[in-house]
């Protein structure tokens, strides 16, 4: 499961934007987000593609820090995200704090939750066991090594997902309002990343088809939609390895 903790930037000198974003995210994916504390909202999401949609939508306005946590989520169906526990929530908290400190970078971070099975692992799991419990010790060491390898794979996948999302996020944040008008209409016409017809978009906006083509090129829209599945795949990979850790 994925946990997203999203905190408003510069909230002390800005209006409260939390209620509006909660509504937008529900309309976007159907995900349930709630205010957690102050100018922060939190929600759990099961689909990596929805995580990508939510993260990039929040980055679009430039008003939010986005933390994505990957890991175990213990939350009764229908209950508030504020009542949830598990490594996914801990990871999301760490992620949003990292995003806040990412000066000069896109304010997004992805963290994979650490597994309890890795805690207390011996410094050298390759040491030869001694004594009467050799077999049991060898089995424990093998399990610890497998858990450590899974944790490492999860953390690497999370770091790679973060890198891809920051690259896409940079494209999203640098778009002009004119480019967004074109991109939003093309997306609505074509669905997902597929091309919509540029002619009706040009006609609706009162511009030439050549202007639409230039806006698409300069906005990085095609690159964004080509990279979105890669980000989702890396998030899924990280999640699979956090499950394999336990």
Tab-separated table of C-alpha atoms in Angstrom:
chain	number	residue	atom	x	y	z
A	1	UNK	CA	0.000	0.000	0.000
A	2	UNK	CA	1.083	3.588	-0.590
A	3	UNK	CA	0.654	6.435	1.865
A	4	UNK	CA	0.871	10.029	0.647
A	5	UNK	CA	1.527	12.873	3.036
A	6	UNK	CA	1.211	16.256	1.324
A	7	UNK	CA	2.084	19.476	3.128
A	8	UNK	CA	1.356	23.028	1.987
A	9	UNK	CA	4.363	25.197	1.165
A	10	UNK	CA	4.539	28.645	2.730
A	11	UNK	CA	1.279	28.072	4.569
A	12	UNK	CA	1.926	30.786	7.157
A	13	UNK	CA	1.706	33.477	4.475
A	14	UNK	CA	-0.914	31.835	2.246
A	15	UNK	CA	-4.556	30.829	2.323
A	16	UNK	CA	-5.570	27.345	3.476
A	17	UNK	CA	-5.452	25.235	0.311
A	18	UNK	CA	-6.091	21.846	1.948
A	19	UNK	CA	-9.885	21.548	1.421
A	20	UNK	CA	-9.625	22.382	-2.278
A	21	UNK	CA	-6.839	19.859	-2.892
A	22	UNK	CA	-8.777	17.144	-1.052
A	23	UNK	CA	-11.703	17.732	-3.413
A	24	UNK	CA	-9.453	17.741	-6.478
A	25	UNK	CA	-7.739	14.476	-5.525
A	26	UNK	CA	-11.071	12.767	-4.877
A	27	UNK	CA	-12.293	13.862	-8.311
A	28	UNK	CA	-9.028	12.750	-9.900
A	29	UNK	CA	-8.742	9.212	-8.515
A	30	UNK	CA	-11.513	8.675	-5.966
A	31	UNK	CA	-8.875	8.433	-3.222
A	32	UNK	CA	-9.861	9.542	0.264
A	33	UNK	CA	-7.610	12.217	1.729
A	34	UNK	CA	-8.092	14.008	5.025
A	35	UNK	CA	-6.407	16.833	6.840
A	36	UNK	CA	-3.921	15.217	9.215
A	37	UNK	CA	-2.466	18.198	11.061
A	38	UNK	CA	-2.162	21.893	10.261
A	39	UNK	CA	-1.908	22.471	6.512
A	40	UNK	CA	-1.180	18.826	5.741
A	41	UNK	CA	-3.296	16.088	4.198
A	42	UNK	CA	-2.833	12.347	4.103
A	43	UNK	CA	-4.346	9.385	2.322
A	44	UNK	CA	-3.742	5.765	1.393
A	45	UNK	CA	-3.697	4.603	-2.228
A	46	UNK	CA	-3.618	1.082	-3.605
A	47	UNK	CA	-2.732	1.690	-7.268
A	48	UNK	CA	0.688	3.019	-8.270
A	49	UNK	CA	-0.817	4.773	-11.300
A	50	UNK	CA	-3.063	6.756	-8.970
A	51	UNK	CA	-0.030	7.643	-6.857
A	52	UNK	CA	1.642	9.108	-9.954
A	53	UNK	CA	-1.517	11.042	-10.877
A	54	UNK	CA	-1.879	12.461	-7.368
A	55	UNK	CA	1.781	13.396	-6.965
A	56	UNK	CA	2.010	15.201	-10.302
A	57	UNK	CA	-1.301	16.986	-9.769
A	58	UNK	CA	-0.046	18.320	-6.431
A	59	UNK	CA	3.275	19.390	-7.953
A	60	UNK	CA	1.530	21.229	-10.770
A	61	UNK	CA	0.474	24.186	-8.643
A	62	UNK	CA	3.810	24.576	-6.865
A	63	UNK	CA	2.043	24.842	-3.503
A	64	UNK	CA	2.853	21.427	-2.034
A	65	UNK	CA	5.548	19.154	-0.626
A	66	UNK	CA	4.795	15.555	-1.617
A	67	UNK	CA	5.902	12.549	0.436
A	68	UNK	CA	5.219	9.019	-0.821
A	69	UNK	CA	5.608	6.170	1.658
A	70	UNK	CA	5.675	2.518	0.607
A	71	UNK	CA	5.060	-0.279	3.055
A	72	UNK	CA	2.709	-2.001	5.440
A	73	UNK	CA	-0.582	-0.208	6.143
A	74	UNK	CA	-2.874	-1.248	8.981
A	75	UNK	CA	-6.167	0.583	8.599
A	76	UNK	CA	-9.693	-0.730	9.016
A	77	UNK	CA	-11.894	-0.247	5.915
A	78	UNK	CA	-13.741	3.049	6.017
A	79	UNK	CA	-11.659	4.438	8.878
A	80	UNK	CA	-9.774	7.725	8.792
A	81	UNK	CA	-6.172	7.671	7.535
A	82	UNK	CA	-5.315	9.381	10.831
A	83	UNK	CA	-6.056	6.067	12.564
A	84	UNK	CA	-3.667	4.074	10.385
A	85	UNK	CA	-0.407	2.504	11.500
A	86	UNK	CA	2.407	0.625	9.806
A	87	UNK	CA	5.688	1.180	8.029
A	88	UNK	CA	3.948	2.931	5.117
A	89	UNK	CA	2.859	5.780	7.394
A	90	UNK	CA	6.314	6.059	8.941
A	91	UNK	CA	7.872	6.125	5.468
A	92	UNK	CA	5.432	8.823	4.262
A	93	UNK	CA	6.344	11.036	7.212
A	94	UNK	CA	10.033	10.611	6.452
A	95	UNK	CA	9.397	11.269	2.755
A	96	UNK	CA	7.592	14.574	3.226
A	97	UNK	CA	10.330	15.796	5.574
A	98	UNK	CA	12.928	14.935	2.923
A	99	UNK	CA	10.830	16.765	0.319
A	100	UNK	CA	10.841	19.865	2.530
A	101	UNK	CA	14.610	19.794	2.660
A	102	UNK	CA	15.101	19.220	-1.076
A	103	UNK	CA	16.295	22.766	-1.786
A	104	UNK	CA	16.632	23.369	-5.514
A	105	UNK	CA	14.897	20.096	-6.351
A	106	UNK	CA	11.322	19.201	-7.145
A	107	UNK	CA	9.705	18.938	-3.656
A	108	UNK	CA	8.864	15.246	-3.812
A	109	UNK	CA	10.378	12.231	-2.111
A	110	UNK	CA	9.705	8.485	-2.094
A	111	UNK	CA	10.681	6.292	0.872
A	112	UNK	CA	10.242	2.544	1.285
A	113	UNK	CA	9.287	1.432	4.792
A	114	UNK	CA	11.865	-0.561	6.725
A	115	UNK	CA	10.912	-4.041	7.867
A	116	UNK	CA	11.102	-5.237	11.456
A	117	UNK	CA	12.773	-8.432	10.232
A	118	UNK	CA	15.869	-6.459	9.231
A	119	UNK	CA	16.270	-4.826	12.642
A	120	UNK	CA	18.901	-6.447	14.800
A	121	UNK	CA	20.537	-8.220	11.860
A	122	UNK	CA	24.106	-9.362	12.612
A	123	UNK	CA	26.919	-7.273	11.193
A	124	UNK	CA	28.256	-10.265	9.286
A	125	UNK	CA	25.607	-12.768	8.314
A	126	UNK	CA	28.245	-14.857	6.518
A	127	UNK	CA	29.993	-15.848	9.765
A	128	UNK	CA	30.133	-19.580	10.234
A	129	UNK	CA	27.765	-20.675	12.989
A	130	UNK	CA	29.175	-22.602	15.925
A	131	UNK	CA	27.734	-24.802	18.647
A	132	UNK	CA	24.764	-27.120	18.844
A	133	UNK	CA	22.369	-24.738	17.068
A	134	UNK	CA	24.327	-24.551	13.836
A	135	UNK	CA	21.376	-25.511	11.667
A	136	UNK	CA	18.976	-23.069	13.281
A	137	UNK	CA	21.543	-20.272	13.164
A	138	UNK	CA	22.284	-20.906	9.504
A	139	UNK	CA	18.580	-20.783	8.726
A	140	UNK	CA	18.171	-17.537	10.633
A	141	UNK	CA	21.133	-15.987	8.846
A	142	UNK	CA	19.738	-17.017	5.464
A	143	UNK	CA	16.372	-15.465	6.296
A	144	UNK	CA	18.043	-12.293	7.524
A	145	UNK	CA	20.131	-12.064	4.357
A	146	UNK	CA	17.033	-12.527	2.176
A	147	UNK	CA	15.179	-9.847	4.153
A	148	UNK	CA	18.121	-7.466	3.885
A	149	UNK	CA	18.358	-8.044	0.136
A	150	UNK	CA	14.632	-7.386	-0.254
A	151	UNK	CA	14.911	-4.188	1.799
A	152	UNK	CA	17.816	-3.032	-0.348
A	153	UNK	CA	15.856	-3.741	-3.542
A	154	UNK	CA	12.852	-1.818	-2.176
A	155	UNK	CA	14.981	1.194	-1.245
A	156	UNK	CA	16.721	1.222	-4.628
A	157	UNK	CA	13.392	1.026	-6.472
A	158	UNK	CA	11.998	3.846	-4.308
A	159	UNK	CA	15.031	6.008	-5.095
A	160	UNK	CA	14.635	5.316	-8.810
A	161	UNK	CA	10.903	6.077	-8.677
A	162	UNK	CA	11.737	9.343	-6.937
A	163	UNK	CA	14.235	10.247	-9.670
A	164	UNK	CA	11.705	9.596	-12.445
A	165	UNK	CA	8.922	11.464	-10.657
A	166	UNK	CA	11.184	14.451	-10.048
A	167	UNK	CA	12.100	14.554	-13.737
A	168	UNK	CA	8.455	14.441	-14.766
A	169	UNK	CA	7.605	16.878	-11.998
A	170	UNK	CA	10.080	19.377	-13.407
A	171	UNK	CA	8.265	19.252	-16.752
A	172	UNK	CA	4.933	19.719	-15.002
A	173	UNK	CA	6.112	22.649	-12.901
A	174	UNK	CA	7.726	24.497	-15.805
A	175	UNK	CA	4.657	24.547	-18.050
A	176	UNK	CA	3.106	27.872	-18.814
A	177	UNK	CA	-0.617	28.526	-18.440
A	178	UNK	CA	-0.945	28.609	-22.235
A	179	UNK	CA	0.713	25.195	-22.510
A	180	UNK	CA	-1.548	23.798	-19.793
A	181	UNK	CA	-4.639	24.919	-21.683
A	182	UNK	CA	-3.473	22.905	-24.692
A	183	UNK	CA	-2.322	19.902	-22.681
A	184	UNK	CA	-5.509	19.688	-20.611
A	185	UNK	CA	-7.709	19.746	-23.710
A	186	UNK	CA	-5.583	17.162	-25.521
A	187	UNK	CA	-5.639	14.877	-22.510
A	188	UNK	CA	-9.410	15.186	-22.222
A	189	UNK	CA	-9.814	14.488	-25.932
A	190	UNK	CA	-7.346	11.628	-26.188
A	191	UNK	CA	-7.529	9.994	-22.783
A	192	UNK	CA	-4.388	9.306	-20.823
A	193	UNK	CA	-1.264	9.948	-22.822
A	194	UNK	CA	-2.769	9.233	-26.199
A	195	UNK	CA	-3.007	11.980	-28.755
A	196	UNK	CA	-6.269	13.799	-29.109
A	197	UNK	CA	-7.041	15.615	-32.321
A	198	UNK	CA	-5.188	18.909	-32.433
A	199	UNK	CA	-7.648	20.516	-34.824
A	200	UNK	CA	-10.627	20.764	-32.406
A	201	UNK	CA	-8.266	21.935	-29.653
A	202	UNK	CA	-6.936	24.676	-31.917
A	203	UNK	CA	-10.486	25.630	-32.862
A	204	UNK	CA	-11.645	25.749	-29.217
A	205	UNK	CA	-8.685	27.888	-28.164
A	206	UNK	CA	-8.835	30.092	-31.248
A	207	UNK	CA	-5.254	29.332	-32.300
A	208	UNK	CA	-3.598	27.522	-35.203
A	209	UNK	CA	-2.776	23.821	-35.259
A	210	UNK	CA	0.881	24.809	-35.551
A	211	UNK	CA	0.568	26.682	-32.250
A	212	UNK	CA	-0.923	23.586	-30.647
A	213	UNK	CA	1.950	21.462	-31.985
A	214	UNK	CA	4.526	23.900	-30.612
A	215	UNK	CA	2.829	23.921	-27.225
A	216	UNK	CA	2.860	20.121	-27.091
A	217	UNK	CA	6.543	20.020	-28.015
A	218	UNK	CA	7.654	22.678	-25.551
A	219	UNK	CA	5.517	21.364	-22.703
A	220	UNK	CA	7.143	17.916	-22.708
A	221	UNK	CA	3.678	16.384	-22.684
A	222	UNK	CA	4.630	13.326	-24.745
A	223	UNK	CA	7.719	12.705	-22.603
A	224	UNK	CA	5.645	12.957	-19.442
A	225	UNK	CA	3.123	10.369	-20.560
A	226	UNK	CA	5.846	8.058	-21.825
A	227	UNK	CA	7.559	8.184	-18.407
A	228	UNK	CA	4.498	7.830	-16.178
A	229	UNK	CA	4.292	4.012	-16.575
A	230	UNK	CA	7.978	3.720	-15.648
A	231	UNK	CA	7.372	5.608	-12.397
A	232	UNK	CA	4.375	3.404	-11.580
A	233	UNK	CA	6.337	0.236	-12.358
A	234	UNK	CA	9.157	1.269	-10.006
A	235	UNK	CA	6.669	2.042	-7.239
A	236	UNK	CA	5.084	-1.382	-7.721
A	237	UNK	CA	8.514	-3.019	-7.647
A	238	UNK	CA	9.379	-1.288	-4.386
A	239	UNK	CA	6.049	-2.314	-2.870
A	240	UNK	CA	6.510	-5.945	-3.901
A	241	UNK	CA	9.866	-6.052	-2.133
A	242	UNK	CA	8.598	-4.455	1.045
A	243	UNK	CA	6.026	-7.265	1.166
A	244	UNK	CA	8.738	-9.834	0.546
A	245	UNK	CA	10.699	-8.416	3.462
A	246	UNK	CA	8.358	-9.541	6.189
